[in-house]
Structures are given as structure tokens and as C-alpha cells.
Short mmCIF file of C-alpha atoms and ligand atoms in Angstrom, two decimals:
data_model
loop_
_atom_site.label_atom_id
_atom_site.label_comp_id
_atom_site.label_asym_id
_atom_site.label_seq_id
_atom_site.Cartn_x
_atom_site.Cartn_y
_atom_site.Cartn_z
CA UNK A 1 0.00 0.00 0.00
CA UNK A 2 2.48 2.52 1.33
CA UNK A 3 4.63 1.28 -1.64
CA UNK A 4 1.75 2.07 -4.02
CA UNK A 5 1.22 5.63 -2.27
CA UNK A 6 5.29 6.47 -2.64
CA UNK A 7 4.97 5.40 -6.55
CA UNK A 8 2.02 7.39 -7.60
CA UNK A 9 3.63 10.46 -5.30
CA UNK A 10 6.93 10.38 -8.04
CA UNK A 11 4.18 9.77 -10.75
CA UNK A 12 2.59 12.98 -9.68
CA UNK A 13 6.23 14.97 -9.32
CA UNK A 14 7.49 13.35 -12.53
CA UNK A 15 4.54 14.66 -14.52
CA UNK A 16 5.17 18.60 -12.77
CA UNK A 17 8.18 18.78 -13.53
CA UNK A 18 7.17 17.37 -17.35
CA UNK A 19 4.84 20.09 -17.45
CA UNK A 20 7.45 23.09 -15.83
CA UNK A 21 9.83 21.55 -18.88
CA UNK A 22 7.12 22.02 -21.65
CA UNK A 23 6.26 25.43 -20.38
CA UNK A 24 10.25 26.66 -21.48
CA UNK A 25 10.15 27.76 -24.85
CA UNK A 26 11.71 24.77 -27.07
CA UNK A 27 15.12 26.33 -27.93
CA UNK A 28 16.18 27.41 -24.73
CA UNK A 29 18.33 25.14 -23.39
CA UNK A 30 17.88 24.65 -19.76
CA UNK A 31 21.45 24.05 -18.24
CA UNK A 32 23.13 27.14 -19.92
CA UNK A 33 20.30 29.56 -18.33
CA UNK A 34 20.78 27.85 -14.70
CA UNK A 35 24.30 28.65 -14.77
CA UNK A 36 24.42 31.88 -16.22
CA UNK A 37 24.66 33.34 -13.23
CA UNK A 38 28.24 31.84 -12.21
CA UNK A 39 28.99 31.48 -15.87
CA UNK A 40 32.69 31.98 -16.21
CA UNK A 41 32.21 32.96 -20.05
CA UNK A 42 32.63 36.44 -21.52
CA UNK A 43 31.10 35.57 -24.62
CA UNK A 44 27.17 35.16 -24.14
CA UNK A 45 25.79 32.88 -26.08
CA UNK A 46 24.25 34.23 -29.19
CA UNK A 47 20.57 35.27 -29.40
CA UNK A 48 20.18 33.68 -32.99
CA UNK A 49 21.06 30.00 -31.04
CA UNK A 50 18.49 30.97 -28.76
CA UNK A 51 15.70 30.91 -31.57
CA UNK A 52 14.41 28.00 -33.17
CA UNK A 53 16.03 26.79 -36.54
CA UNK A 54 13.96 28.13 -39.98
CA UNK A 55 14.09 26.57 -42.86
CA UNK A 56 11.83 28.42 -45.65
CA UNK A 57 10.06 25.88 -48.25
CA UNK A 58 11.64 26.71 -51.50
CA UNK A 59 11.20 24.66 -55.13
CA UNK A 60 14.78 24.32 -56.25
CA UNK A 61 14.64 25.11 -60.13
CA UNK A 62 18.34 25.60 -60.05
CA UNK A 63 21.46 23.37 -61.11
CA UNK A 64 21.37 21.83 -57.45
CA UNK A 65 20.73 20.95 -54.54
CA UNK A 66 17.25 19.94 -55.50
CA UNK A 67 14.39 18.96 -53.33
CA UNK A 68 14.39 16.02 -51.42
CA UNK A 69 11.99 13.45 -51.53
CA UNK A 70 10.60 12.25 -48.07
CA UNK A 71 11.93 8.62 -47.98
CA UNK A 72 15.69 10.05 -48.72
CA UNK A 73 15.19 12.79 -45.99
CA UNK A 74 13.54 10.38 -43.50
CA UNK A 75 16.68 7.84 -44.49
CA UNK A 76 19.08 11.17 -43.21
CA UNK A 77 17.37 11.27 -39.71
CA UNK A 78 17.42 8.04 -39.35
CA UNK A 79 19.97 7.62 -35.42
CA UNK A 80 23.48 7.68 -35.73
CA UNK A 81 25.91 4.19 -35.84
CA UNK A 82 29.75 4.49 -36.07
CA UNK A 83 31.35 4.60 -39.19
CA UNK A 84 33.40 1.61 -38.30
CA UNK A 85 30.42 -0.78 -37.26
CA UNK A 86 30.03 -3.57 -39.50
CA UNK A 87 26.09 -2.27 -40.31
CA UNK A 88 27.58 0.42 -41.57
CA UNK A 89 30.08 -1.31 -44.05
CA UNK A 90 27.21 -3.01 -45.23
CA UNK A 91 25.62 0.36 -45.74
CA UNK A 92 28.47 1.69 -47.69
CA UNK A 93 28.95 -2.03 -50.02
CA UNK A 94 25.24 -1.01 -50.90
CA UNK A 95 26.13 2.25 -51.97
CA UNK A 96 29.21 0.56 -53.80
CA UNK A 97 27.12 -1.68 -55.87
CA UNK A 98 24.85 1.54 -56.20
CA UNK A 99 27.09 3.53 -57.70
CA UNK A 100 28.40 1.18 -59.68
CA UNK A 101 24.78 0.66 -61.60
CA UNK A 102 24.28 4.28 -62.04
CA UNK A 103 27.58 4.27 -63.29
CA UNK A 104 27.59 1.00 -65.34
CA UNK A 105 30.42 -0.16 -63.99
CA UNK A 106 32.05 -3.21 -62.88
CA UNK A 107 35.39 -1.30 -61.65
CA UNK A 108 36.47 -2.69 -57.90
CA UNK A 109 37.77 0.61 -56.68
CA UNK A 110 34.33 2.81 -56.32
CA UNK A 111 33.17 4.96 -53.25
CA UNK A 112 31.52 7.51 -52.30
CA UNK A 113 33.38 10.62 -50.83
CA UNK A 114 33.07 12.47 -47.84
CA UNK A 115 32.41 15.95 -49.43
CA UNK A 116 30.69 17.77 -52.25
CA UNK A 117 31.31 17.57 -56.41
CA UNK A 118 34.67 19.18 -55.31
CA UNK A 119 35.87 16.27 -53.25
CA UNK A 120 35.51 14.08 -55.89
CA UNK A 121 37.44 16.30 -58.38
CA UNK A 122 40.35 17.07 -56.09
CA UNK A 123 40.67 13.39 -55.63
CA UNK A 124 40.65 12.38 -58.90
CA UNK A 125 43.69 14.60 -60.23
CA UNK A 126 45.56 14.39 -56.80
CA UNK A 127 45.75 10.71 -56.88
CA UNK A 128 46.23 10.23 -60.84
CA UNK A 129 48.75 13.12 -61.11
CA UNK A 130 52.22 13.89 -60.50
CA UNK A 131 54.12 17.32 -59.35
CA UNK A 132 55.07 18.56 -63.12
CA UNK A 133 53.35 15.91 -65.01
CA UNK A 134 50.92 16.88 -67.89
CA UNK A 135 47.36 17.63 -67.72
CA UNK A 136 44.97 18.51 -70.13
CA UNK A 137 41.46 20.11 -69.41
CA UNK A 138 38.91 20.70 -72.19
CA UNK A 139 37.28 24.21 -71.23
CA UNK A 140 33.81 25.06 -72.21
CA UNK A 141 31.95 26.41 -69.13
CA UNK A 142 33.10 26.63 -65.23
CA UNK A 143 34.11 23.06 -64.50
CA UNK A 144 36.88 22.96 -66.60
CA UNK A 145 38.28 25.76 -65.80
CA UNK A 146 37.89 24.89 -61.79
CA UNK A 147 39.79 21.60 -63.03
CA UNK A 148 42.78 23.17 -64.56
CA UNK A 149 42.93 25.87 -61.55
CA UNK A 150 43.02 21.92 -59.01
CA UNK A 151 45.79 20.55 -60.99
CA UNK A 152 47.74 23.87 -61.33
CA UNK A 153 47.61 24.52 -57.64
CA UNK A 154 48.88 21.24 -57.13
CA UNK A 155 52.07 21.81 -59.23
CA UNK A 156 50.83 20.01 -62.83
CA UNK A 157 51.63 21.50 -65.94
CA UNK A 158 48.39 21.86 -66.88
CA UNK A 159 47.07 22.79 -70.57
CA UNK A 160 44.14 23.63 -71.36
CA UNK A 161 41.77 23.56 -74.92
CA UNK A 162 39.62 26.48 -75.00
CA UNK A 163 36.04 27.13 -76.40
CA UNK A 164 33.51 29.46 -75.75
CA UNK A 165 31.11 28.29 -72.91
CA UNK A 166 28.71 25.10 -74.29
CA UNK A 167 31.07 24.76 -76.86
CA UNK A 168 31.79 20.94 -78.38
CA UNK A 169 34.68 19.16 -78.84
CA UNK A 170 35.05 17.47 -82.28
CA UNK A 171 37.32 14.06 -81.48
CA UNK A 172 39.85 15.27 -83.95
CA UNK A 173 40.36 18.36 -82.08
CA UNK A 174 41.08 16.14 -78.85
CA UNK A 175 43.53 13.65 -80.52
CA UNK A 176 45.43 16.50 -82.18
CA UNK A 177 45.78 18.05 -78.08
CA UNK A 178 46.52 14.70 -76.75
CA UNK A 179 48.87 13.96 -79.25
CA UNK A 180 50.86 17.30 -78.12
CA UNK A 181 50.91 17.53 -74.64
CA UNK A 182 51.09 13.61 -74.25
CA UNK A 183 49.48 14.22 -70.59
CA UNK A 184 48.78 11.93 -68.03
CA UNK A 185 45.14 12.94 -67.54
CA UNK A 186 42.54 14.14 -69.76
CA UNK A 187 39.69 16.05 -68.50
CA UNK A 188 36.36 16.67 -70.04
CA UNK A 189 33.06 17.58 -68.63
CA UNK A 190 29.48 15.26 -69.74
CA UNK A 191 26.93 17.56 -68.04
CA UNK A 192 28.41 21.08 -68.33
CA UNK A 193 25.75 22.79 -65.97
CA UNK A 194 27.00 26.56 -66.31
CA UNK A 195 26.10 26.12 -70.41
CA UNK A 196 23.09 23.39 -70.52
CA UNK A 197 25.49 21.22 -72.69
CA UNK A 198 25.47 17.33 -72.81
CA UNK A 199 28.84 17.07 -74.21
CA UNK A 200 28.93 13.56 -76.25
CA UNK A 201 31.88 11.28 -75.03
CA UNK A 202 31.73 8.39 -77.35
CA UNK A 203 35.25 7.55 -78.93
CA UNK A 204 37.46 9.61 -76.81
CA UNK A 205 38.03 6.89 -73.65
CA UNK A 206 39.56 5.33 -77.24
CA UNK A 207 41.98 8.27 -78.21
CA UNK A 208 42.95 8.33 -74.33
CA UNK A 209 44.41 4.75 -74.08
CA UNK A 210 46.03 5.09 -78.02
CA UNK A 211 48.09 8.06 -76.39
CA UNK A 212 48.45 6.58 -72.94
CA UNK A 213 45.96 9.07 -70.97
CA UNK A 214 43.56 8.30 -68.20
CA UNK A 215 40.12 9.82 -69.61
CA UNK A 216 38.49 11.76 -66.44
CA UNK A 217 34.98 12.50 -67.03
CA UNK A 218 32.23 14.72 -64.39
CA UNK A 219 29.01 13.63 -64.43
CA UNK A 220 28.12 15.69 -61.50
CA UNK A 221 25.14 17.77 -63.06
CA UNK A 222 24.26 14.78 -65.44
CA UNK A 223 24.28 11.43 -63.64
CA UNK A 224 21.01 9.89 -63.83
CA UNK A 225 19.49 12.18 -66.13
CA UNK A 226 21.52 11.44 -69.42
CA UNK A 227 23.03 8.49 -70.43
CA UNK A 228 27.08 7.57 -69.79
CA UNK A 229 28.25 3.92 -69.75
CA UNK A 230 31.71 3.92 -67.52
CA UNK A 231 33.15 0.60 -69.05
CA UNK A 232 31.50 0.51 -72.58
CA UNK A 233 32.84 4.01 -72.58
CA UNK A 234 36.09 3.35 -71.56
CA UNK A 235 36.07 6.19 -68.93
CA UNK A 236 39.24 5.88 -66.50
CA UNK A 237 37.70 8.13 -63.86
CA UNK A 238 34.09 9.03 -63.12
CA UNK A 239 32.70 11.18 -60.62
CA UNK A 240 28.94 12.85 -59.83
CA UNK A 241 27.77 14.53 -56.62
CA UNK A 242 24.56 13.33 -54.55
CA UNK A 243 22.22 16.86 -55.01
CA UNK A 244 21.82 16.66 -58.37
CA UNK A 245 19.26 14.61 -60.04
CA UNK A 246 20.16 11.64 -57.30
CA UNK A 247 17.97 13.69 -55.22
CA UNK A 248 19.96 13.24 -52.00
CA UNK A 249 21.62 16.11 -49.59
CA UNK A 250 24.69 17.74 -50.84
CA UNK A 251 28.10 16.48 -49.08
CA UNK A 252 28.51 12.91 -50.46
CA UNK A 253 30.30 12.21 -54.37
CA UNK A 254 30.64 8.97 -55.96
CA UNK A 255 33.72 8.46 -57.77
CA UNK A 256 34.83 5.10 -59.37
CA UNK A 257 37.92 4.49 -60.72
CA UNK A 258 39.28 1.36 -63.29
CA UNK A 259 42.28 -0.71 -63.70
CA UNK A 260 44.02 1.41 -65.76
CA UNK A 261 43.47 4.52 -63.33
CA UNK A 262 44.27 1.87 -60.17
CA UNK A 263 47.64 1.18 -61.99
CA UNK A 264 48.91 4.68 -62.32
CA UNK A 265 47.47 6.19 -59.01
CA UNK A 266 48.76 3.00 -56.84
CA UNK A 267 52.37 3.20 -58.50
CA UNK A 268 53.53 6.46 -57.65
CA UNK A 269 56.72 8.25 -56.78
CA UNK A 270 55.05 10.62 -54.31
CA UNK A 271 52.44 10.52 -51.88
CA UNK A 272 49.40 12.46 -52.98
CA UNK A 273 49.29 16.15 -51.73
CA UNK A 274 46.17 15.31 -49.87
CA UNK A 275 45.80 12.52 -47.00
CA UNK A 276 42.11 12.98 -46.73
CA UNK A 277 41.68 12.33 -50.41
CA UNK A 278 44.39 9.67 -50.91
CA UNK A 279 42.74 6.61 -52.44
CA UNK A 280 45.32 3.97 -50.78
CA UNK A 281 43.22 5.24 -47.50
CA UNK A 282 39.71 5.86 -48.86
CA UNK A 283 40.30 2.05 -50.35
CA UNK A 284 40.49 0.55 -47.04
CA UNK A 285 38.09 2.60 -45.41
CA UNK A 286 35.94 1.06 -48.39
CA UNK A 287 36.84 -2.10 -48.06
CA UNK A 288 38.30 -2.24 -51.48
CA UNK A 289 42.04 -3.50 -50.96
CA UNK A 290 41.62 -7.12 -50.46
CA UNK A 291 43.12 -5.98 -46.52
CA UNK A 292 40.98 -8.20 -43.93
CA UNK A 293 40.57 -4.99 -41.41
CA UNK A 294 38.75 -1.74 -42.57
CA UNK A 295 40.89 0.78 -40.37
CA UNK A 296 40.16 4.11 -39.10
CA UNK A 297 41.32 6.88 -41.41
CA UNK A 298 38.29 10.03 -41.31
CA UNK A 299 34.94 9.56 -39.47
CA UNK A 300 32.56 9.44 -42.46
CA UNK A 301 29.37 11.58 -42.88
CA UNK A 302 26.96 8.63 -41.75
CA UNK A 303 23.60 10.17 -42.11
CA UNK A 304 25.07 11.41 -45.56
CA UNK A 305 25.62 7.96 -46.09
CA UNK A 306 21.67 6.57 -45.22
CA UNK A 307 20.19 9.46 -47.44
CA UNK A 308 22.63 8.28 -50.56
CA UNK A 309 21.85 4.76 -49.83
CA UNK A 310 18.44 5.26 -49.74
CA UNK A 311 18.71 7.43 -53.32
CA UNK A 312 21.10 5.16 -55.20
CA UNK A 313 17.83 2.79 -54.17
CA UNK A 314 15.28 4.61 -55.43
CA UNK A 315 17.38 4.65 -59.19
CA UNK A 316 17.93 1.33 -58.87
CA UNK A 317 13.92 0.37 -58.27
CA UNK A 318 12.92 3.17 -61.06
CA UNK A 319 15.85 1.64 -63.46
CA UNK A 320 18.08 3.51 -64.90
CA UNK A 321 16.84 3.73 -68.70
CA UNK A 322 13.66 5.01 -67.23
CA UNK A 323 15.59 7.77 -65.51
CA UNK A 324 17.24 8.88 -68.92
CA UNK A 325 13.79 8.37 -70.89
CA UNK A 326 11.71 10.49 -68.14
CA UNK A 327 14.04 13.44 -67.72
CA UNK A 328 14.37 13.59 -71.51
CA UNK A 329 10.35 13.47 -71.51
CA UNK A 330 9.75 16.66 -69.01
CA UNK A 331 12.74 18.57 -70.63
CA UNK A 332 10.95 18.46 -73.83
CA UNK A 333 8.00 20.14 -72.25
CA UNK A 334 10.15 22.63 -70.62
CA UNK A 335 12.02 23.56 -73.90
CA UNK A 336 8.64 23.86 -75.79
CA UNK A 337 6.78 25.50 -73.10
CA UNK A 338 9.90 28.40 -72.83
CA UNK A 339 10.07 28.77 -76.57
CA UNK A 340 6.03 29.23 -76.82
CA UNK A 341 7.10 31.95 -74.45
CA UNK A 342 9.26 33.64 -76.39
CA UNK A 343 12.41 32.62 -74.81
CA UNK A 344 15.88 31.63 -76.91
CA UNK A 345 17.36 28.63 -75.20
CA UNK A 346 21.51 28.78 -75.26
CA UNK A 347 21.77 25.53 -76.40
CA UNK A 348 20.05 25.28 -79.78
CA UNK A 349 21.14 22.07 -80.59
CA UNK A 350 18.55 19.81 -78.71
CA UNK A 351 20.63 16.70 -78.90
CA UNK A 352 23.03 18.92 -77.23
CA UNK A 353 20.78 19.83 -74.53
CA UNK A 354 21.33 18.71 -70.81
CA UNK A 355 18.76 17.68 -70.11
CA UNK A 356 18.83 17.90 -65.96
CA UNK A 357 19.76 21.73 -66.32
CA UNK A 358 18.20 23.97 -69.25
CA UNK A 359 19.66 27.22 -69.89
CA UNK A 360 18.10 30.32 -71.25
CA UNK A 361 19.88 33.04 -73.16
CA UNK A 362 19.45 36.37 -71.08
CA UNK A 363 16.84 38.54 -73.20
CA UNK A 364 18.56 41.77 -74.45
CA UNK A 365 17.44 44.82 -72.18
CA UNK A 366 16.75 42.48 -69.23
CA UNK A 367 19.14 42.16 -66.04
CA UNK A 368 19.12 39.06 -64.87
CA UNK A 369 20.21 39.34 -61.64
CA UNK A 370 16.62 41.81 -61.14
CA UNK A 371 15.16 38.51 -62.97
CA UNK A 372 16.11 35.42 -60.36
CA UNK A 373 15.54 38.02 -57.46
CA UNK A 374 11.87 39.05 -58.89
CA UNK A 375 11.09 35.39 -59.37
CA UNK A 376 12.43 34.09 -55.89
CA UNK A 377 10.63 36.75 -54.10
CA UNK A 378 7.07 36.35 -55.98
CA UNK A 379 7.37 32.53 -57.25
CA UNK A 380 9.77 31.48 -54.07
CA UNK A 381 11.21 29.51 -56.66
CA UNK A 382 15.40 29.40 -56.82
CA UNK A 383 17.00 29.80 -60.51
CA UNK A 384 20.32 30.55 -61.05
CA UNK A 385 22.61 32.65 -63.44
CA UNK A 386 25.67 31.25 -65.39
CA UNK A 387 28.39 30.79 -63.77
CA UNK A 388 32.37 31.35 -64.29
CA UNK A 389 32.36 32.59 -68.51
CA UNK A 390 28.64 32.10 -69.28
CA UNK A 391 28.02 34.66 -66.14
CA UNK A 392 25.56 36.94 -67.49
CA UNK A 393 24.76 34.97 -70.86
CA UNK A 394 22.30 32.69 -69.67
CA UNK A 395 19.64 31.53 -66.59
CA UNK A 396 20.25 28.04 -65.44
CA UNK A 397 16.99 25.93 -64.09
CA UNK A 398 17.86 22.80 -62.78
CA UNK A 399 15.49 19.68 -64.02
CA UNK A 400 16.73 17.58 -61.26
CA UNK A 401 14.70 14.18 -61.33
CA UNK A 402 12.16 14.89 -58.07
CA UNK A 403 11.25 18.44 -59.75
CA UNK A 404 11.02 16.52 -63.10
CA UNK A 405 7.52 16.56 -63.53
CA UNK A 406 5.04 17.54 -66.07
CA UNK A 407 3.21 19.67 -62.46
CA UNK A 408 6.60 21.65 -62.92
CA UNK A 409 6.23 22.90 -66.12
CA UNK A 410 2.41 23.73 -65.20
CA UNK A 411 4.01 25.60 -62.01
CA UNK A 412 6.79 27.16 -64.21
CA UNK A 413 4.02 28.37 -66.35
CA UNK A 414 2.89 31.01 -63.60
CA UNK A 415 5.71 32.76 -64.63
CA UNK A 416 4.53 33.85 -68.00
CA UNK A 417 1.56 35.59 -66.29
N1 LIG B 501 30.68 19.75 -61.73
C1 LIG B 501 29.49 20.15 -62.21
C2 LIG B 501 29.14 19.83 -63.62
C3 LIG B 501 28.59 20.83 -61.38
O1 LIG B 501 27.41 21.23 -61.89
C4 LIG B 501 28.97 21.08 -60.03
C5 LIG B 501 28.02 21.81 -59.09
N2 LIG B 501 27.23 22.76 -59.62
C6 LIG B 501 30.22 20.66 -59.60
C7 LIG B 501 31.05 19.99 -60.47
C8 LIG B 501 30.70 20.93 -58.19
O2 LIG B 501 29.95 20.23 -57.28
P1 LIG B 501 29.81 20.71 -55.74
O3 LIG B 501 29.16 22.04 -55.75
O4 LIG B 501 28.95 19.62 -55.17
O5 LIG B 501 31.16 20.74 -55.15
#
């Protein structure tokens, strides 16, 4: 009885003090205002951590990051493991085999990175490239340029082939440059976002191994949305990021490489300039070096990990092919629907036409800047501008698989009125 009584007394307290809890406004935590009075700090803490976090709704219409569905963002908030428990190397030999379909690969050594596009890029020319060896970098919008500026800063001789932004690249042009500046690495970008150009790629993995060059191809802005076959291509090096038209959160970038890129980046002179991006690490922490013991090297971005997992799935259900066919579908409406407008589109070739990010040609007398900022604040829609040389030439709206609907061109279509 008296045991009973005693219980349902802590009940009762229990539940008061619930209550005197609830009653604090959520965001302020309670141990920091108990002991502000003998705080030892100078610094207070700052009234923006004292407010609850805001996120605005927006739809993402630019080049990336794009909206998330639910099941991805639900797979990101899912509770932390370590990144050395064994449920989490099955997590990342999912994404592995992931990758490797969206990729069409069979290639052994492919990961995911702990980072953004940029990751991925930095650790494909630190590992494949020397101090003074020769790179070259096709440049026809922002990524090669970014490219050439990587290998330069870390001490290649870097040359570059120059055309004006969503310019193409005839194979001749390429052999005659390879054939010159015999380098080591090739570079050449698929989906070049800043222009809206789907560069082709077929036949130049070939030139690359006749002149004894690793081909190194970004797929960041493309993968998923237009068609690239790693092997059948004969691509040395691919890489993508995970907020394009995968539809995950930025920070995580596949990146595969094959035998021929293994060979050269696991025989070198020098240790690569980076040890967070040096593959002999990353391959372990993959599980890709044959060693029995994945060892600690960085703490990888777990829920990162769940929310690429859980998009590399949702390719694999929809299938790959259907992926290409669909984004090529809705793009059609959205090139129609802005020419019945009025509008030029930058890429008039449409075989040429990315078709994950569209881009418009800036009509003459308009500012675009006034143009993104008018439709953000009435449409709360994001579009971007070029970026690096096609600043100022062209708008960039992203097409990026969850927006890739025919309810977006009907939604896009409110800005005509
Ligand atoms: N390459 C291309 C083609 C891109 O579109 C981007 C991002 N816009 C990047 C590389 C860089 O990716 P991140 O911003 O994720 O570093």
C-alpha cells in the first residue's frame, strides 16, 4: 500500500516537472540559463542560437541541390551508428554496388566521398597526377576551368583547350591536343551545368588509351538524367555529386575508378598532396584493398551515407533507362513551353541539350540578376545565373529528377503571367 502511495507520489512529481519543462520555450536550453549566473564565459551565447532553426520551403529550379523526396530525408534522420560498425560497411557495399549501376560499372575501386562535387574532383587529379606531369582540361563552361585551376595549384603543368562556354569538342580536335601535350590525364566535362550542354563522349576513352591518358569525365550535373556507360565508354575516372538529379543532400560524391586509373594512381613516386583524399586510405576505409581490417582513417558523414543509400535505391527500383527516358520526356515540355514563351534557349542544338539543367539566353534589355531576385521573391522559386564565362549569358533551371515533372512545367508556367 504505502509502496503504491510512494509510486504514484513520483508519478505525480514526474509529470510537474514534465509540465514546468514544456512550459520553457523549445530552444532554450535549460542548463546554460541555470548557470548563467556563475557562468565563467565572456562571450554570451548568441541570441540567434536561442531561436528556433527556420528553414523556408523553396522549389529548387536551379542546377542543385534539388528537393528532397521524403523517404531520402527520413533515411538522413534516421539515429546515428559508427562509421566503423560492420552495419555500416554493409551500408556503404550497398552504396558501392549503387554507384556502380548508375555508373555502369564493374570497376572494384568505387566509393563515395566524404564531401561535395569538389571532393571528388580534387581526388581524382591528386591521386592520378604527379608534381610537373601533364594535364589537359577541355574548357567550355566553369568546370573545366575549376579543373585546370586543381591541378595547377597542385604543381601540374596543366594545358588547357579552350572554347567558348557550351562549346563541343570534335574528337579530332582532342587527338590533335593529346597527341601534343602527351598528358597523363585528360579532363572533359558530360553535363556542363553553367552552359546546358550534354557534351557527347563516345570515342574519346579510345583516343585516351592510343596516347596513354587516363580519360576523367564529371558527371556531377548529369548522372542519372543522361546516359554515360563507364566501361562501354572506356572512362578511367568518373565522378557525380549526390544533389543533383540523385535527389539526395549535398556532401557525399561517388567516384569510381578502373584498372588502368588503379595502376597509375597505386604506382607512384610521391604521396598524394592530400591525406584525406588519398585513395590507398579511402580504399580501405571502403573495403576495397583485399586488406581483412577496414581501419580508421576520417569519421565518415553517416547520415550522408543513409540518405545516398536510400537514393542510389530509389534509381535502382525506377531503373536507370527510365531515368534517362523520363528526364528527356519533361525537358521536352520545358524547352517547348519556354520557346512558346518567347524565350531563346543557349543551347540550340537539342541533342546537345542537358537535359537535368536547361539554360536560357538572357533577353537583351533584361538584367538578370533583377530577374532570379523578382522570381524568388514572388514565385519562391530558386533559378540561377551562369556561372564562371557564361556569367551573365544565360539563366540556369535545374530539371533535377524529383522536380522533373510535367506539375513543374504547369508551375513554371505562372511565370509567364
Ligand atoms: N561539376 C558540375 C558539372 C557541377 O554542376 C557542379 C556543381 N554545380 C560541380 C562539379 C561541383 O559540385 P559541388 O558544388 O557539389 O562541389
Amino acid at each position: 500500500m504505502m509502496q503504491r502511495t510512494l509510486f504514484r507520489r513520483g508519478a505525480l512529481l514526474a509529470q510537474k516537472a514534465a509540465v514546468e519543462v514544456s512550459l520553457l520555450p523549445m530552444s532554450a536550453p535549460l542548463q546554460p540559463r541555470l548557470d548563467r549566473a556563475m557562468s565563467s564565459v565572456t562571450i554570451p551565447p548568441p541570441k540567434c542560437m536561442l531561436r528556433p532553426l527556420e528553414v523556408p520551403f523553396r522549389y529548387l529550379f536551379g542546377p542543385g541541390p534539388s528537393n528532397v523526396p521524403p523517404r531520402v530525408l527520413a533515411a538522413g534522420g534516421r539515429g546515428i551508428i559508427g562509421h566503423l560498425h560492420p552495419e555500416m560497411y554493409e551500408i556503404m557495399n550497398d552504396i558501392k554496388k549503387g554507384i556502380q549501376y548508375a555508373f555502369q560499372t564493374q570497376n572494384n575501386m568505387t566509393i563515395a566521398m566524404s564531401g561535395s562535387g569538389h571532393a571528388a574532383m580534387e581526388c581524382a587529379v591528386f591521386n592520378t597526377v604527379e608534381l610537373g606531369e601533364s594535364v589537359l582540361v577541355a574548357v567550355n563552361g566553369i568546370w573545366g576551368e575549376r579543373v585546370a585551376e586543381i591541378a595547377e595549384r597542385m604543381g601540374a603543368n596543366v594545358h588547357i583547350m579552350v572554347k567558348a562556354p557550351g562549346g563541343v569538342f570534335s574528337n579530332g580536335e582532342i587527338e590533335k591536343a593529346l597527341a601534343k601535350h602527351k598528358p597523363v590525364l585528360f579532363f572533359l566535362t558530360h553535363g556542363e551545368s553553367s552552359a546546358g550542354l550534354a557534351h557527347p563522349v563516345d570515342g574519346i576513352g579510345d583516343l585516351c588509351r592510343k596516347h596513354n591518358t587516363l580519360f576523367l569525365v564529371d558527371t556531377v550535373a548529369s548522372l542519372g538524367a543522361s546516359p554515360i556507360f563507364m566501361d562501354q565508354q572506356n572512362i578511367d575516372i568518373l565522378y557525380t555529386g549526390s544533389q543533383k538529379a540523385l535527389n539526395a543532400p549535398p556532401g557525399t560524391a561517388p567516384i569510381s575508378f578502373n584498372e588502368r586509373a588503379c595502376q597509375k594512381m597505386f604506382n607512384r613516386k610521391t604521396k598524394p598532396v592530400s591525406y584525406l583524399f588519398d585513395m590507398a586510405h579511402l580504399s580501405n576505409y571502403w573495403g576495397n584493398d583485399g586488406q581483412p581490417a577496414r581501419l580508421y582513417h576520417h569519421t565518415g558523414p553517416v547520415s550522408g551515407f543513409f540518405s545516398l543509400r536510400e537514393s542510389l535505391a530509389i534509381l535502382a527500383e525506377k531503373g536507370l533507362e527510365e531515368s534517362w527516358r523520363h528526364h528527356k520526356e519533361v525537358a521536352g515540355y520545358l524547352w517547348k513551353g519556354l520557346e512558346d514563351m518567347g524565350l531563346k534557349l543557349f543551347i540550340q542544338n537539342k541533342d546537345l541539350r542537358l537535359p537535368s539543367v536547361t539554360t536560357i539566353a538572357i533577353p537583351e534589355g533584361y538584367n538578370w540578376r533583377e530577374m532570379l531576385q523578382y522570381i524568388m521573391k514572388h514565385h519562391n522559386m530558386e533559378m540561377t545565373g551562369g556561372l564562371g564565362p557564361s556569367t551573365g549569358m544565360v539563366k540556369q533551371m535545374g530539371w533535377l529528377d524529383n522536380q522533373c515533372r510535367e506539375e513543374s512545367t504547369l508551375l513554371l508556367s505562372r511565370l509567364s503571367h
